[in-house]
XYZ file of N, CA, C and O in Angstrom:
672
model
N -55.008 5.086 39.765
C -56.272 4.176 40.862
C -57.329 4.515 40.563
O -58.626 3.831 40.154
N -57.712 6.272 41.651
C -59.091 6.276 41.393
C -58.937 7.373 40.263
O -58.183 8.491 40.457
N -59.507 8.330 39.639
C -60.384 9.079 39.231
C -59.271 10.316 39.494
O -60.369 11.041 40.602
N -58.690 11.553 39.687
C -58.626 12.769 40.052
C -59.995 13.803 39.867
O -60.096 14.013 38.551
N -60.418 14.306 40.938
C -61.321 15.600 40.340
C -60.519 16.844 39.752
O -58.962 16.444 40.696
N -60.998 17.551 39.288
C -60.165 19.132 39.230
C -60.286 19.495 40.288
O -60.388 19.557 41.143
N -58.607 20.478 40.147
C -58.521 21.111 41.787
C -57.817 20.054 42.689
O -57.027 21.113 43.739
N -57.597 19.106 42.134
C -56.470 18.081 42.859
C -54.893 17.657 42.261
O -54.963 17.861 41.628
N -54.433 17.097 43.268
C -53.017 16.647 42.652
C -53.089 15.468 42.849
O -53.920 14.885 43.220
N -51.646 15.126 43.030
C -51.818 13.223 42.525
C -52.513 12.527 43.780
O -52.262 11.507 43.095
N -51.754 13.639 44.981
C -52.312 12.645 45.894
C -53.287 12.924 46.661
O -54.707 12.485 47.533
N -54.429 13.627 46.312
C -56.567 13.708 46.006
C -56.095 14.653 46.896
O -57.315 15.253 47.485
N -55.160 15.810 47.750
C -55.513 16.592 48.508
C -55.449 18.437 47.983
O -55.017 18.694 46.667
N -56.880 18.724 48.204
C -56.995 20.099 47.907
C -56.276 21.169 48.134
O -56.306 22.537 47.654
N -55.548 21.084 49.250
C -55.287 22.126 49.995
C -53.611 21.832 50.276
O -53.285 21.528 51.422
N -52.665 22.297 49.082
C -51.008 21.784 50.260
C -51.187 23.348 50.570
O -51.171 24.118 50.236
N -49.890 22.658 51.499
C -49.593 23.806 51.901
C -47.705 23.950 51.791
O -47.204 23.128 52.380
N -47.254 24.853 52.304
C -45.429 25.205 52.640
C -45.165 24.476 54.091
O -46.295 24.238 54.738
N -44.058 24.071 53.305
C -43.490 23.180 54.640
C -43.483 23.887 55.802
O -43.676 24.070 57.157
N -43.360 25.338 55.734
C -42.630 26.026 56.935
C -43.974 26.699 57.664
O -44.193 26.626 58.746
N -45.561 26.697 56.886
C -46.230 26.848 57.284
C -46.712 25.809 58.382
O -46.846 26.089 59.548
N -46.298 24.543 58.296
C -47.240 24.098 58.580
C -46.160 23.508 60.434
O -46.750 23.179 61.326
N -44.446 23.816 60.035
C -43.175 23.810 61.029
C -43.959 24.619 61.634
O -44.026 24.419 62.935
N -44.614 25.852 61.856
C -44.722 26.727 62.004
C -46.139 26.380 63.215
O -46.461 26.505 64.340
N -47.064 26.000 62.457
C -48.629 25.490 63.250
C -48.288 23.972 63.964
O -48.503 24.286 64.837
N -47.492 23.301 64.315
C -47.242 22.191 64.987
C -46.226 22.680 65.827
O -46.475 22.242 67.070
N -44.846 23.821 65.106
C -44.272 24.095 66.735
C -44.895 24.717 67.966
O -45.077 24.713 68.863
N -46.306 25.425 67.116
C -47.186 26.557 68.119
C -47.704 25.325 68.789
O -48.253 25.299 70.007
N -48.552 24.432 68.210
C -49.498 23.067 68.806
C -48.740 22.569 70.430
O -48.726 22.273 70.801
N -47.115 22.066 69.610
C -46.537 21.502 70.814
C -46.043 22.289 72.005
O -45.814 22.245 73.073
N -45.658 23.808 70.966
C -45.294 24.469 72.573
C -46.855 24.515 73.432
O -46.525 24.914 74.908
N -47.654 25.409 73.083
C -48.895 24.848 73.867
C -49.200 23.722 74.881
O -49.535 23.936 75.602
N -49.441 22.881 74.197
C -48.807 21.524 75.352
C -47.943 21.452 76.109
O -48.804 21.729 76.885
N -46.698 21.562 75.906
C -45.906 21.403 76.574
C -45.827 22.350 78.152
O -45.955 22.207 79.228
N -46.254 23.749 77.590
C -46.638 24.963 78.258
C -47.999 24.528 79.345
O -48.021 25.104 80.472
N -49.551 24.140 78.677
C -50.730 23.539 79.412
C -49.957 22.466 80.459
O -50.180 23.020 81.686
N -49.718 21.832 80.273
C -49.039 20.180 80.951
C -47.879 20.845 82.037
O -47.708 20.464 83.355
N -46.980 21.929 81.255
C -45.696 22.422 82.642
C -46.800 22.839 83.177
O -46.588 23.097 84.458
N -47.246 23.807 83.033
C -48.373 24.637 83.766
C -49.488 24.018 85.013
O -49.421 24.222 86.053
N -49.885 22.600 84.810
C -50.677 21.821 85.411
C -49.351 21.524 86.058
O -50.281 21.229 87.589
N -48.127 21.396 86.484
C -47.530 20.495 87.632
C -46.996 21.863 88.627
O -46.710 20.581 89.714
N -47.345 22.495 87.941
C -46.655 23.557 89.327
C -47.384 23.567 90.059
O -49.135 23.839 90.142
N -46.896 23.813 91.541
C -47.869 23.885 92.733
C -48.188 22.414 93.606
O -49.154 22.794 94.331
N -47.564 21.286 92.617
C -48.716 20.131 92.704
C -47.438 19.693 94.021
O -48.468 18.374 94.813
N -46.422 20.082 93.699
C -45.423 19.106 95.053
C -44.956 20.407 95.961
O -44.504 21.396 95.478
N -44.690 20.185 97.188
C -44.437 21.562 98.025
C -42.541 22.148 97.630
O -41.828 20.782 97.049
N -42.525 23.075 97.334
C -41.113 23.093 96.891
C -39.682 22.786 98.023
O -38.877 22.420 96.507
N -39.818 21.957 98.918
C -39.107 21.438 99.803
C -38.705 19.774 99.394
O -37.362 19.431 99.839
N -39.739 19.761 98.689
C -39.652 18.336 97.767
C -37.963 17.917 97.054
O -37.898 18.401 96.356
N -37.515 17.018 97.432
C -36.267 16.485 96.406
C -36.610 16.177 95.181
O -37.989 15.777 95.304
N -35.371 16.165 94.590
C -35.981 15.283 93.290
C -35.782 14.292 93.190
O -37.087 13.338 92.279
N -35.100 13.096 94.005
C -35.463 12.005 94.149
C -37.585 11.513 94.545
O -38.153 10.508 93.966
N -37.873 12.703 95.420
C -38.968 12.379 95.407
C -40.185 13.121 94.810
O -41.245 13.226 95.028
N -40.023 13.789 94.089
C -40.906 14.694 92.971
C -41.408 14.105 92.331
O -40.234 13.554 90.565
N -42.372 13.048 91.792
C -42.827 12.728 90.755
C -43.261 13.630 89.501
O -43.557 13.093 88.620
N -42.786 15.047 89.649
C -43.224 16.177 87.991
C -41.768 16.647 87.759
O -41.481 16.743 86.686
N -40.825 16.120 88.084
C -39.683 16.425 88.460
C -39.166 16.410 86.658
O -38.945 16.630 85.508
N -38.848 14.388 86.322
C -38.591 14.424 85.079
C -39.795 14.518 83.837
O -39.338 14.975 82.971
N -40.926 14.604 84.016
C -42.058 15.280 83.230
C -41.926 16.492 82.528
O -42.102 17.113 81.635
N -41.487 17.157 83.759
C -41.087 18.761 83.914
C -40.000 18.701 82.787
O -39.813 19.602 81.897
N -39.224 17.992 82.779
C -37.731 18.023 82.210
C -37.943 17.815 80.311
O -37.471 18.760 79.854
N -39.021 16.505 80.439
C -39.524 16.442 79.221
C -39.956 17.403 78.456
O -39.858 17.716 77.538
N -41.025 17.934 79.417
C -42.029 20.029 78.679
C -40.886 20.738 78.605
O -41.198 20.931 77.886
N -39.504 20.704 79.160
C -38.961 21.926 78.986
C -37.835 21.732 77.706
O -38.556 21.914 77.074
N -37.943 20.276 77.107
C -37.017 20.225 75.984
C -38.015 19.976 75.361
O -38.178 20.618 73.884
N -39.574 19.349 75.246
C -40.127 20.123 74.153
C -40.791 21.604 74.017
O -40.053 21.580 72.187
N -40.206 22.521 74.984
C -40.733 23.446 74.141
C -39.338 23.889 73.601
O -39.892 24.755 72.760
N -38.016 23.973 74.355
C -37.188 24.230 73.549
C -36.961 23.369 71.772
O -36.812 24.675 71.126
N -37.363 22.638 71.952
C -37.833 22.110 70.801
C -38.755 22.405 69.314
O -38.536 22.538 68.432
N -39.839 23.095 70.508
C -41.103 23.636 69.264
C -39.992 24.489 68.904
O -40.698 25.034 67.938
N -40.170 25.914 70.123
C -39.318 26.857 69.646
C -38.400 26.491 68.586
O -38.408 27.713 67.405
N -37.360 25.842 68.294
C -36.621 25.840 67.124
C -36.993 25.566 65.915
O -36.484 25.309 65.291
N -38.157 24.497 66.187
C -38.738 24.197 64.759
C -39.691 25.292 64.343
O -39.631 25.918 62.903
N -39.747 26.126 65.140
C -40.570 27.650 64.691
C -39.224 28.197 64.525
O -39.347 29.292 63.257
N -38.859 28.826 64.659
C -37.538 29.565 64.552
C -36.351 28.973 63.185
O -36.654 29.700 62.053
N -36.823 28.140 62.984
C -36.423 27.364 61.528
C -37.559 27.737 60.640
O -36.885 27.951 59.665
N -38.642 27.210 60.855
C -39.703 27.726 59.388
C -39.292 29.067 59.526
O -39.890 29.700 58.192
N -39.448 30.012 60.366
C -39.222 31.413 59.969
C -38.184 31.955 59.326
O -38.166 32.596 58.398
N -36.748 31.342 59.733
C -35.845 32.031 58.900
C -35.098 31.044 57.536
O -34.452 31.692 57.064
N -35.635 29.982 57.631
C -35.447 29.363 56.389
C -36.218 29.967 55.214
O -37.355 30.311 55.405
N -35.452 29.626 54.379
C -36.161 30.394 52.709
C -36.434 28.947 51.807
O -35.959 28.482 51.223
N -37.593 28.275 52.311
C -38.108 26.732 51.615
C -39.849 27.193 51.031
O -40.199 27.606 51.121
N -39.218 26.585 49.728
C -40.612 27.114 49.096
C -41.277 25.888 49.054
O -42.293 25.615 48.013
N -41.152 24.634 49.977
C -41.302 23.217 48.990
C -42.465 22.975 49.567
O -43.266 24.107 50.696
N -43.559 22.678 48.782
C -44.765 22.583 49.185
C -45.206 20.774 49.760
O -44.923 19.977 49.665
N -45.857 21.138 51.163
C -46.690 19.685 51.524
C -47.603 19.681 51.436
O -48.302 20.181 51.756
N -47.878 18.131 51.103
C -49.889 17.809 50.595
C -50.544 17.599 51.929
O -51.387 18.440 52.235
N -49.806 17.323 52.810
C -50.312 17.106 54.427
C -49.731 15.588 54.844
O -48.939 15.758 54.384
N -50.818 15.285 56.002
C -49.734 14.419 57.081
C -49.899 13.310 56.096
O -51.103 12.547 55.636
N -48.923 11.805 56.807
C -49.859 10.941 56.089
C -50.431 10.002 56.924
O -50.016 9.230 58.179
N -51.426 9.793 56.621
C -52.233 9.614 57.933
C -52.677 7.973 58.040
O -52.428 7.802 59.395
N -52.139 7.126 57.036
C -51.811 5.649 57.645
C -50.391 5.670 58.449
O -50.621 5.250 59.742
N -49.331 6.368 58.560
C -48.131 6.389 59.183
C -48.510 7.546 60.553
O -48.013 6.217 61.150
N -49.299 8.051 60.683
C -49.585 8.855 62.417
C -50.322 7.751 62.430
O -50.094 7.574 64.338
N -51.046 7.012 61.988
C -51.687 5.974 62.951
C -51.691 4.920 63.308
O -51.296 4.046 64.622
N -50.609 4.409 62.639
C -49.455 3.158 63.292
C -48.574 4.002 64.815
O -48.330 2.762 64.995
N -48.310 5.200 64.064
C -47.061 5.443 65.499
C -48.614 5.366 66.628
O -48.691 5.350 68.055
N -50.142 5.785 66.898
C -50.754 5.955 67.455
C -50.741 5.012 68.608
O -51.170 4.613 69.383
N -50.979 3.314 67.586
C -51.432 2.503 67.715
C -50.556 1.598 68.500
O -50.196 1.004 69.411
N -48.972 2.089 68.323
C -47.690 1.677 69.027
C -47.539 2.426 69.523
O -47.528 1.873 71.301
N -47.652 3.271 70.387
C -47.617 3.754 71.477
C -48.671 3.567 72.755
O -48.540 3.398 73.587
N -49.380 3.708 71.645
C -50.837 3.061 73.021
C -50.575 1.837 73.515
O -51.234 1.028 74.645
N -50.091 1.137 72.276
C -49.954 -0.149 72.600
C -48.741 -0.381 74.402
O -48.519 -1.397 75.192
N -47.722 0.154 74.085
C -46.892 0.309 74.467
C -47.103 1.254 75.953
O -47.034 0.360 77.407
N -47.803 1.747 76.087
C -48.686 2.395 77.543
C -49.444 1.169 78.043
O -49.935 1.437 79.138
N -50.411 0.348 77.284
C -51.076 -0.155 77.652
C -50.294 -1.394 78.583
O -50.436 -1.855 79.406
N -49.156 -1.762 77.788
C -48.162 -2.903 78.436
C -47.640 -2.182 79.110
O -47.165 -2.831 80.000
N -47.185 -1.049 79.115
C -46.355 -0.599 80.029
C -47.065 -0.492 81.788
O -46.964 -0.731 82.565
N -48.285 -0.392 81.837
C -49.006 -0.434 82.253
C -49.607 -1.707 83.684
O -49.343 -2.033 84.840
N -48.793 -3.145 82.197
C -49.622 -3.983 82.650
C -48.125 -4.482 83.465
O -48.442 -4.989 84.221
N -46.873 -4.729 82.715
C -45.926 -5.185 83.094
C -44.617 -4.997 83.851
O -43.224 -5.100 83.945
N -44.852 -2.688 83.190
C -43.593 -1.908 83.185
C -42.641 -1.741 83.030
O -42.578 -2.054 81.673
N -41.541 -0.822 82.858
C -41.037 -0.125 81.855
C -39.987 -1.666 81.315
O -40.066 -1.813 80.264
N -39.329 -2.618 82.559
C -38.903 -2.980 81.481
C -38.656 -4.364 80.188
O -38.364 -4.256 79.103
N -39.392 -4.869 80.858
C -40.742 -5.992 79.606
C -41.189 -5.244 78.688
O -40.995 -5.429 77.115
N -42.386 -3.668 78.847
C -42.738 -3.651 77.711
C -41.706 -2.566 76.598
O -41.660 -2.922 75.773
N -40.598 -2.883 77.447
C -39.435 -1.655 76.307
C -38.768 -2.706 75.742
O -38.571 -2.280 74.611
N -38.521 -3.557 76.219
C -38.105 -4.888 75.337
C -38.799 -5.027 74.377
O -38.240 -5.109 73.764
N -39.800 -5.010 74.651
C -40.794 -5.759 73.415
C -40.989 -4.593 72.570
O -40.514 -4.825 71.256
N -41.096 -3.301 72.843
C -41.259 -2.282 71.967
C -40.344 -1.756 71.387
O -40.746 -0.418 69.962
N -39.531 -1.733 71.997
C -37.988 -0.912 71.544
C -37.484 -1.344 69.776
O -37.616 -0.749 69.116
N -37.807 -2.529 69.420
C -37.201 -2.919 68.531
C -38.522 -2.674 67.439
O -38.319 -2.673 65.909
N -40.042 -3.296 67.954
C -41.287 -2.275 66.925
C -40.794 -0.703 66.864
O -40.918 -1.125 65.536
N -40.276 -0.266 67.556
C -40.184 1.361 67.557
C -38.810 1.694 66.413
O -39.390 2.200 64.703
N -38.098 0.648 66.071
C -36.537 0.878 65.135
C -36.942 0.080 64.373
O -36.729 0.621 63.466
N -37.643 -0.826 64.212
C -38.526 -1.387 62.892
C -39.175 -0.177 61.933
O -39.062 -0.227 61.373
N -39.733 0.114 62.882
C -41.317 1.283 62.865
C -40.560 2.544 61.717
O -40.256 3.038 60.506
N -39.329 3.390 62.450
C -38.360 3.541 61.889
C -37.171 3.762 60.705
O -36.460 4.774 59.989
N -37.330 2.041 60.319
C -36.342 1.922 59.117
C -35.432 0.903 59.322
O -34.323 0.697 58.751
N -35.344 0.586 60.714
C -33.885 0.029 61.251
C -34.544 -1.438 60.952
O -35.537 -2.222 61.436
N -33.314 -2.133 60.001
C -33.422 -3.475 60.086
C -32.769 -4.706 60.195
O -32.563 -5.909 59.508
N -31.853 -4.019 60.664
C -30.639 -5.025 61.164
C -31.084 -5.954 62.305
O -31.575 -4.835 63.286
N -31.426 -7.421 62.359
C -32.002 -7.802 63.152
C -30.990 -7.970 64.387
O -31.293 -7.764 65.954
N -29.788 -8.630 63.895
C -28.726 -8.695 64.702
C -28.532 -7.953 65.964
O -28.371 -7.823 67.240
N -27.881 -6.422 65.631
C -27.794 -5.417 66.521
C -28.605 -4.752 66.802
O -28.324 -4.426 68.235
N -29.656 -4.317 66.707
C -30.994 -4.840 67.466
C -31.226 -6.076 68.455
O -31.878 -5.442 69.886
N -30.942 -7.088 68.350
C -31.328 -8.222 69.417
C -30.731 -7.350 70.574
O -30.831 -8.443 71.718
N -29.282 -7.292 70.274
C -28.562 -6.900 71.484
C -28.295 -5.619 71.890
O -28.266 -5.069 72.911
N -28.495 -4.426 70.982
C -29.266 -3.140 71.696
C -30.389 -3.661 72.657
O -30.410 -1.873 73.605
N -31.316 -3.979 72.141
C -32.270 -3.564 73.151
C -31.867 -3.991 74.152
O -32.897 -2.989 75.161
N -31.788 -5.228 75.265
C -31.487 -5.223 76.373
C -30.653 -4.384 76.790
O -30.675 -3.690 77.812
N -30.055 -3.747 75.875
C -28.856 -3.121 76.649
C -29.409 -1.431 76.815
O -29.212 -1.052 77.321
N -30.338 -1.145 76.247
C -31.009 0.465 76.348
C -31.614 0.220 77.979
O -32.094 1.169 78.439
N -32.464 -0.963 77.419
C -33.607 -1.245 78.462
C -32.230 -1.778 79.994
O -32.626 -0.830 81.373
N -31.967 -1.697 80.181
C -30.292 -1.766 81.396
C -29.793 -0.383 81.249
O -30.188 -0.262 83.383
N -29.160 -0.042 80.410
C -28.952 1.477 80.961
C -29.861 2.363 81.028
O -29.613 3.181 82.243
N -31.283 1.939 80.707
C -32.534 3.334 81.008
C -33.108 2.924 82.384
O -32.879 3.722 83.553
N -32.155 1.599 82.886
C -32.692 1.302 84.469
C -32.291 1.873 85.468
O -32.509 2.340 85.805
N -30.556 1.200 84.912
C -29.890 1.355 86.412
C -29.711 3.192 86.251
O -29.556 3.644 87.118
N -29.875 4.238 85.052
C -29.198 5.186 84.787
C -30.728 5.986 85.975
O -30.839 7.079 86.650
N -31.801 5.690 85.951
C -32.526 5.991 85.996
C -32.609 5.560 87.620
O -33.249 5.936 89.243
N -32.250 3.932 88.625
C -32.385 3.837 89.708
C -30.901 4.469 90.652
O -31.362 5.153 91.738
N -29.932 4.430 89.667
C -28.744 5.261 90.389
C -28.251 6.514 90.483
O -27.902 7.157 91.672
N -28.720 6.777 88.985
C -28.847 8.602 88.505
C -29.889 9.304 89.314
O -29.156 10.540 89.626
N -31.011 8.701 89.177
C -32.405 9.761 89.513
C -32.951 9.049 90.914
O -33.585 9.812 91.452
N -32.382 8.206 91.686
C -33.159 7.641 92.443
C -34.042 6.975 92.603
O -34.735 7.103 93.215
N -34.874 6.651 90.890
C -36.180 6.292 91.138
C -35.872 5.320 90.413
O -35.038 4.959 89.606
N -36.779 4.143 91.047
C -36.769 2.716 90.330
C -37.867 2.875 89.384
O -39.215 3.205 89.922
N -37.651 2.704 88.098
C -38.909 2.050 86.769
C -40.248 1.503 87.697
O -39.567 0.213 88.659
N -41.380 1.709 87.243
C -42.347 0.546 87.887
C -42.071 -0.698 87.044
O -41.345 -0.769 85.746
N -42.557 -1.649 87.740
C -42.334 -3.299 87.087
C -41.641 -3.872 87.949
O -40.911 -3.727 88.756
N -41.488 -5.136 86.999
C -39.898 -5.983 87.538
C -38.656 -5.657 87.207
O -38.580 -4.923 86.223
N -38.082 -5.458 88.334
C -36.873 -4.399 87.883
C -35.701 -5.553 87.776
O -35.609 -6.711 87.644
N -34.593 -4.372 87.482
C -33.394 -5.359 87.288
C -32.580 -5.904 88.256
O -32.410 -5.085 89.182
N -31.610 -6.990 88.517
C -30.492 -7.096 90.042
C -29.974 -5.276 89.862
O -29.378 -5.127 89.351
N -29.794 -5.626 91.424
C -29.217 -3.927 91.564
C -27.335 -4.668 91.397
O -27.170 -5.664 91.901
N -27.123 -3.561 91.119
C -25.375 -3.799 90.838
C -24.727 -3.613 92.115
O -25.179 -3.097 93.179
N -23.519 -4.366 92.710
C -22.593 -4.230 93.663
C -22.148 -3.069 94.172
O -21.715 -2.042 93.365
């Protein structure tokens, strides 16, 4: 469509990078973000606070998981023997993810967990390539219900917003 300038590949990028280098950089970035936010939660709640009363418990768990996955990404990049060249991120796809996650967060603050997740779960699945509508229509309310009840009964925390009926 547009003529290429010298020094560019087919995508128009001037700086192709090895996949392993990008994995190390992204892994270090994710590790840094997880470490920063975990550090910010230390000392925010008295040590004698129970898990059910600690608002930072679940985010800390996710930050630990994020750090472990970042370390796995770095280790895979260091020990993998790949010469695959990556031209760069796909900006339209990244922008779509940011918009969808932002929309979910905005709707979450207004409607709570159940309604926003019921609306955005199929959107996320469709965006990831899942195109079977009937199973998605069945799975969406099941995911919301299982997650809501797992938080309510398993963790002793009720998700925000309109709740589901309590089980007998």
